[in-house]
Amino acid sequence: MSIINVNQSLKYHEGSQRVYDEDTTLEKTKSQLKKIGVTRIADITHLDRVGIPVYSAIRPCAAKGAISVYSGKGVTSTQARISAMMEGFERCLAEKKDMNNNIQEDIPGDEFVDSFDNIKETYYIVNPAKLLISEDVRTDDMIEWTSGWDLINDNEIYVPSNSVYHPYDATNQCVKLFRSNTNGLAAGNVIEEAVLHGLLEVTERDALSIAEMNRNPGKRLMLDEDDGISYELMQKFNDAGINVRLWVPYHDTEITTVVASVDDAQLKDPAMLVMGAGAHLNPEIATIRALNEVAQSRVVQIHGAREDTERDKFVRNIGYERMKRMNGFWYKDEDIDTTTLKDLNDLSRNSPAENINTVIDQLKNLVDNVVVVNLSRESVNIPVVRVIIPTFEMYTLDRERVGKRKNIALKKIRRKGEKTWNHKRV
């Protein structure tokens, strides 16, 4: 049984939202890299003129269908290095054992093959339809199932393995429900950190997807000199002649998601019209994550180590001006609602358990299940999990998987009497 026991006594390192300090985390992480096949860590910050630290991790033995170069970002070089390393652990431990060239251990949970009809009365299960599948699946089709832990109902629950592993190939007798992705994959110093990171990422992708589907970015986040690191990071873009806009999308939780969109008017390269997003209970941390991620997105485009090469071909074919018009809602300057960091609620607490409980309190009235699958292995001393929140949107990752939460943002705007726009695609 894959029980997730959250340590209630674990506290954060003083003045941070991390269990260990940077140097301790770096040493702990470095010692495990050979086990997952990472051969090189490289500083690629210099490839761009912004100067926010970005590192890459190279894992040549990645499974077929997966990328082998991962990137990480941070306020400091140490943070960026750790971020790239953690990405390596997430990607490696998300590979199925029969596809993994480094790890031959099973995950802690149980797995089996059966149809929805055969097991629905025997086990707690997530109906595949709640995972936003693009095509109907018969209830007697054979599906591969993996056990996880439901943080809302505090019980073991089975989810389609297709939603757990990446890359995922169904066995001969099973159906493949959708293209696999990395949404909700997270690593940490301890499993509690990994669980929280996964929860926040799935929530962030939901908020971003709702914004994109409605073509409504939410409120413009305005920073000033009193906003510390967030303001300093924004100024790095401004000093480089890059226009950065920050947005807080509307959502039906109080968890803050921040989106950073950048426009490089000097290069006028359509591939550099990129975004970054971050979510956290602390709005300042969400903002820092968004700015760091958009810096990473720029460097990854320059570096060429991107996963979505089709996007690159598409945007370069249509050109800078049209690409910007197509996504004009992210670059709007007029007729917008604004907010500040001081206006946003800081819900963060002093321990991972308290933060996890706060997130679950925000989610429990919106969804029936919040599932955590433990992907950790005994031989690797870095915990990795996959968080799955059925019905939450992931349009930003897969345009074929669209649920019913699209109108959430618009309803919230109308309740508050805030502005909405009628955007048309160009």
mmCIF file of N, CA, C and O in Angstrom, residues 67-110:
data_model
loop_
_atom_site.group_PDB
_atom_site.id
_atom_site.type_symbol
_atom_site.label_atom_id
_atom_site.label_comp_id
_atom_site.label_asym_id
_atom_site.label_seq_id
_atom_site.Cartn_x
_atom_site.Cartn_y
_atom_site.Cartn_z
ATOM 1 N N ILE A 67 12.853 13.619 -23.120
ATOM 2 C CA ILE A 67 14.004 14.456 -23.402
ATOM 3 C C ILE A 67 15.147 14.092 -22.457
ATOM 4 O O ILE A 67 14.932 13.510 -21.392
ATOM 5 N N SER A 68 16.355 14.437 -22.834
ATOM 6 C CA SER A 68 17.525 14.066 -22.034
ATOM 7 C C SER A 68 18.267 15.272 -21.471
ATOM 8 O O SER A 68 19.285 15.108 -20.806
ATOM 9 N N VAL A 69 17.773 16.474 -21.751
ATOM 10 C CA VAL A 69 18.373 17.695 -21.200
ATOM 11 C C VAL A 69 17.299 18.428 -20.410
ATOM 12 O O VAL A 69 16.235 18.744 -20.946
ATOM 13 N N TYR A 70 17.576 18.667 -19.155
ATOM 14 C CA TYR A 70 16.612 19.318 -18.268
ATOM 15 C C TYR A 70 17.197 20.653 -17.813
ATOM 16 O O TYR A 70 18.407 20.828 -17.766
ATOM 17 N N SER A 71 16.326 21.560 -17.450
ATOM 18 C CA SER A 71 16.809 22.872 -17.040
ATOM 19 C C SER A 71 16.250 23.250 -15.675
ATOM 20 O O SER A 71 15.209 22.749 -15.244
ATOM 21 N N GLY A 72 16.979 24.138 -15.006
ATOM 22 C CA GLY A 72 16.571 24.624 -13.698
ATOM 23 C C GLY A 72 16.907 26.090 -13.548
ATOM 24 O O GLY A 72 17.802 26.609 -14.220
ATOM 25 N N LYS A 73 16.195 26.767 -12.670
ATOM 26 C CA LYS A 73 16.356 28.210 -12.508
ATOM 27 C C LYS A 73 16.338 28.560 -11.039
ATOM 28 O O LYS A 73 15.901 27.763 -10.195
ATOM 29 N N GLY A 74 16.794 29.777 -10.712
ATOM 30 C CA GLY A 74 16.775 30.211 -9.327
ATOM 31 C C GLY A 74 17.296 31.627 -9.185
ATOM 32 O O GLY A 74 17.878 32.193 -10.117
ATOM 33 N N VAL A 75 17.096 32.176 -8.009
ATOM 34 C CA VAL A 75 17.623 33.508 -7.722
ATOM 35 C C VAL A 75 19.139 33.474 -7.657
ATOM 36 O O VAL A 75 19.822 34.410 -8.070
ATOM 37 N N THR A 76 19.683 32.358 -7.137
ATOM 38 C CA THR A 76 21.133 32.177 -7.043
ATOM 39 C C THR A 76 21.573 31.022 -7.939
ATOM 40 O O THR A 76 20.754 30.184 -8.346
ATOM 41 N N SER A 77 22.857 30.966 -8.203
ATOM 42 C CA SER A 77 23.391 29.865 -9.015
ATOM 43 C C SER A 77 23.176 28.522 -8.335
ATOM 44 O O SER A 77 22.876 27.519 -8.994
ATOM 45 N N THR A 78 23.307 28.496 -7.010
ATOM 46 C CA THR A 78 23.089 27.249 -6.279
ATOM 47 C C THR A 78 21.647 26.784 -6.436
ATOM 48 O O THR A 78 21.380 25.599 -6.662
ATOM 49 N N GLN A 79 20.695 27.706 -6.334
ATOM 50 C CA GLN A 79 19.289 27.338 -6.509
ATOM 51 C C GLN A 79 19.038 26.791 -7.911
ATOM 52 O O GLN A 79 18.314 25.806 -8.082
ATOM 53 N N ALA A 80 19.607 27.428 -8.914
ATOM 54 C CA ALA A 80 19.405 26.985 -10.293
ATOM 55 C C ALA A 80 20.018 25.610 -10.517
ATOM 56 O O ALA A 80 19.429 24.756 -11.207
ATOM 57 N N ARG A 81 21.184 25.382 -9.944
ATOM 58 C CA ARG A 81 21.845 24.076 -10.068
ATOM 59 C C ARG A 81 20.971 22.991 -9.430
ATOM 60 O O ARG A 81 20.751 21.918 -10.004
ATOM 61 N N ILE A 82 20.470 23.260 -8.223
ATOM 62 C CA ILE A 82 19.612 22.303 -7.529
ATOM 63 C C ILE A 82 18.344 22.038 -8.337
ATOM 64 O O ILE A 82 17.898 20.896 -8.477
ATOM 65 N N SER A 83 17.761 23.101 -8.882
ATOM 66 C CA SER A 83 16.537 22.978 -9.670
ATOM 67 C C SER A 83 16.730 22.049 -10.868
ATOM 68 O O SER A 83 15.881 21.192 -11.152
ATOM 69 N N ALA A 84 17.850 22.187 -11.576
ATOM 70 C CA ALA A 84 18.127 21.322 -12.722
ATOM 71 C C ALA A 84 18.320 19.879 -12.274
ATOM 72 O O ALA A 84 17.848 18.938 -12.927
ATOM 73 N N MET A 85 19.016 19.691 -11.160
ATOM 74 C CA MET A 85 19.224 18.340 -10.641
ATOM 75 C C MET A 85 17.902 17.686 -10.260
ATOM 76 O O MET A 85 17.646 16.517 -10.583
ATOM 77 N N MET A 86 17.058 18.434 -9.562
ATOM 78 C CA MET A 86 15.768 17.887 -9.138
ATOM 79 C C MET A 86 14.922 17.491 -10.337
ATOM 80 O O MET A 86 14.190 16.496 -10.305
ATOM 81 N N GLU A 87 15.026 18.270 -11.407
ATOM 82 C CA GLU A 87 14.309 17.917 -12.632
ATOM 83 C C GLU A 87 14.778 16.562 -13.148
ATOM 84 O O GLU A 87 13.979 15.753 -13.641
ATOM 85 N N GLY A 88 16.066 16.290 -13.026
ATOM 86 C CA GLY A 88 16.594 14.998 -13.437
ATOM 87 C C GLY A 88 15.995 13.852 -12.635
ATOM 88 O O GLY A 88 15.645 12.800 -13.185
ATOM 89 N N PHE A 89 15.866 14.036 -11.323
ATOM 90 C CA PHE A 89 15.264 12.996 -10.482
ATOM 91 C C PHE A 89 13.799 12.782 -10.838
ATOM 92 O O PHE A 89 13.325 11.640 -10.900
ATOM 93 N N GLU A 90 13.079 13.881 -11.051
ATOM 94 C CA GLU A 90 11.671 13.754 -11.416
ATOM 95 C C GLU A 90 11.514 12.956 -12.699
ATOM 96 O O GLU A 90 10.699 12.026 -12.777
ATOM 97 N N ARG A 91 12.304 13.308 -13.706
ATOM 98 C CA ARG A 91 12.169 12.645 -15.007
ATOM 99 C C ARG A 91 12.569 11.176 -14.932
ATOM 100 O O ARG A 91 11.911 10.312 -15.521
ATOM 101 N N CYS A 92 13.657 10.886 -14.236
ATOM 102 C CA CYS A 92 14.114 9.498 -14.158
ATOM 103 C C CYS A 92 13.112 8.616 -13.418
ATOM 104 O O CYS A 92 12.729 7.546 -13.883
ATOM 105 N N LEU A 93 12.668 9.071 -12.251
ATOM 106 C CA LEU A 93 11.798 8.230 -11.439
ATOM 107 C C LEU A 93 10.366 8.181 -11.964
ATOM 108 O O LEU A 93 9.562 7.357 -11.499
ATOM 109 N N ALA A 94 10.047 9.026 -12.947
ATOM 110 C CA ALA A 94 8.733 8.948 -13.588
ATOM 111 C C ALA A 94 8.706 7.930 -14.726
ATOM 112 O O ALA A 94 7.634 7.652 -15.280
ATOM 113 N N GLU A 95 9.855 7.368 -15.072
ATOM 114 C CA GLU A 95 9.907 6.356 -16.126
ATOM 115 C C GLU A 95 9.539 4.983 -15.562
ATOM 116 O O GLU A 95 9.973 4.615 -14.471
ATOM 117 N N LYS A 96 8.759 4.238 -16.309
ATOM 118 C CA LYS A 96 8.408 2.877 -15.886
ATOM 119 C C LYS A 96 9.670 2.012 -15.823
ATOM 120 O O LYS A 96 10.629 2.239 -16.569
ATOM 121 N N LYS A 97 9.629 1.045 -14.952
ATOM 122 C CA LYS A 97 10.810 0.212 -14.743
ATOM 123 C C LYS A 97 11.280 -0.448 -16.040
ATOM 124 O O LYS A 97 12.494 -0.516 -16.307
ATOM 125 N N ASP A 98 10.356 -0.907 -16.883
ATOM 126 C CA ASP A 98 10.766 -1.601 -18.109
ATOM 127 C C ASP A 98 11.302 -0.654 -19.177
ATOM 128 O O ASP A 98 11.824 -1.086 -20.193
ATOM 129 N N MET A 99 11.193 0.685 -18.930
ATOM 130 C CA MET A 99 11.738 1.669 -19.857
ATOM 131 C C MET A 99 12.930 2.415 -19.275
ATOM 132 O O MET A 99 13.582 3.186 -19.968
ATOM 133 N N ASN A 100 13.203 2.185 -17.990
ATOM 134 C CA ASN A 100 14.205 2.962 -17.267
ATOM 135 C C ASN A 100 15.573 2.295 -17.362
ATOM 136 O O ASN A 100 15.734 1.127 -16.989
ATOM 137 N N ASN A 101 16.548 3.028 -17.842
ATOM 138 C CA ASN A 101 17.893 2.476 -18.017
ATOM 139 C C ASN A 101 18.747 2.556 -16.757
ATOM 140 O O ASN A 101 19.876 2.069 -16.743
ATOM 141 N N ASN A 102 18.212 3.196 -15.707
ATOM 142 C CA ASN A 102 18.991 3.384 -14.478
ATOM 143 C C ASN A 102 18.402 2.689 -13.266
ATOM 144 O O ASN A 102 19.136 2.148 -12.438
ATOM 145 N N ILE A 103 17.102 2.709 -13.142
ATOM 146 C CA ILE A 103 16.441 2.213 -11.938
ATOM 147 C C ILE A 103 15.614 0.977 -12.276
ATOM 148 O O ILE A 103 14.727 1.040 -13.137
ATOM 149 N N GLN A 104 15.892 -0.113 -11.615
ATOM 150 C CA GLN A 104 15.172 -1.349 -11.864
ATOM 151 C C GLN A 104 14.287 -1.766 -10.700
ATOM 152 O O GLN A 104 13.800 -2.896 -10.642
ATOM 153 N N GLU A 105 14.058 -0.856 -9.773
ATOM 154 C CA GLU A 105 13.169 -1.129 -8.641
ATOM 155 C C GLU A 105 11.738 -0.763 -8.983
ATOM 156 O O GLU A 105 11.487 0.160 -9.755
ATOM 157 N N ASP A 106 10.817 -1.470 -8.344
ATOM 158 C CA ASP A 106 9.415 -1.102 -8.446
ATOM 159 C C ASP A 106 9.126 0.093 -7.543
ATOM 160 O O ASP A 106 9.815 0.316 -6.545
ATOM 161 N N ILE A 107 8.074 0.833 -7.869
ATOM 162 C CA ILE A 107 7.624 1.887 -6.981
ATOM 163 C C ILE A 107 6.939 1.245 -5.773
ATOM 164 O O ILE A 107 6.598 0.059 -5.808
ATOM 165 N N PRO A 108 6.715 1.993 -4.678
ATOM 166 C CA PRO A 108 6.134 1.390 -3.479
ATOM 167 C C PRO A 108 4.703 0.880 -3.656
ATOM 168 O O PRO A 108 4.284 -0.036 -2.957
ATOM 169 N N GLY A 109 3.929 1.461 -4.582
ATOM 170 C CA GLY A 109 2.523 1.102 -4.715
ATOM 171 C C GLY A 109 2.286 -0.155 -5.529
ATOM 172 O O GLY A 109 3.203 -0.723 -6.136
ATOM 173 N N ASP A 110 1.036 -0.592 -5.553
ATOM 174 C CA ASP A 110 0.617 -1.775 -6.309
ATOM 175 C C ASP A 110 0.187 -1.383 -7.717
ATOM 176 O O ASP A 110 -0.269 -0.256 -7.951
#
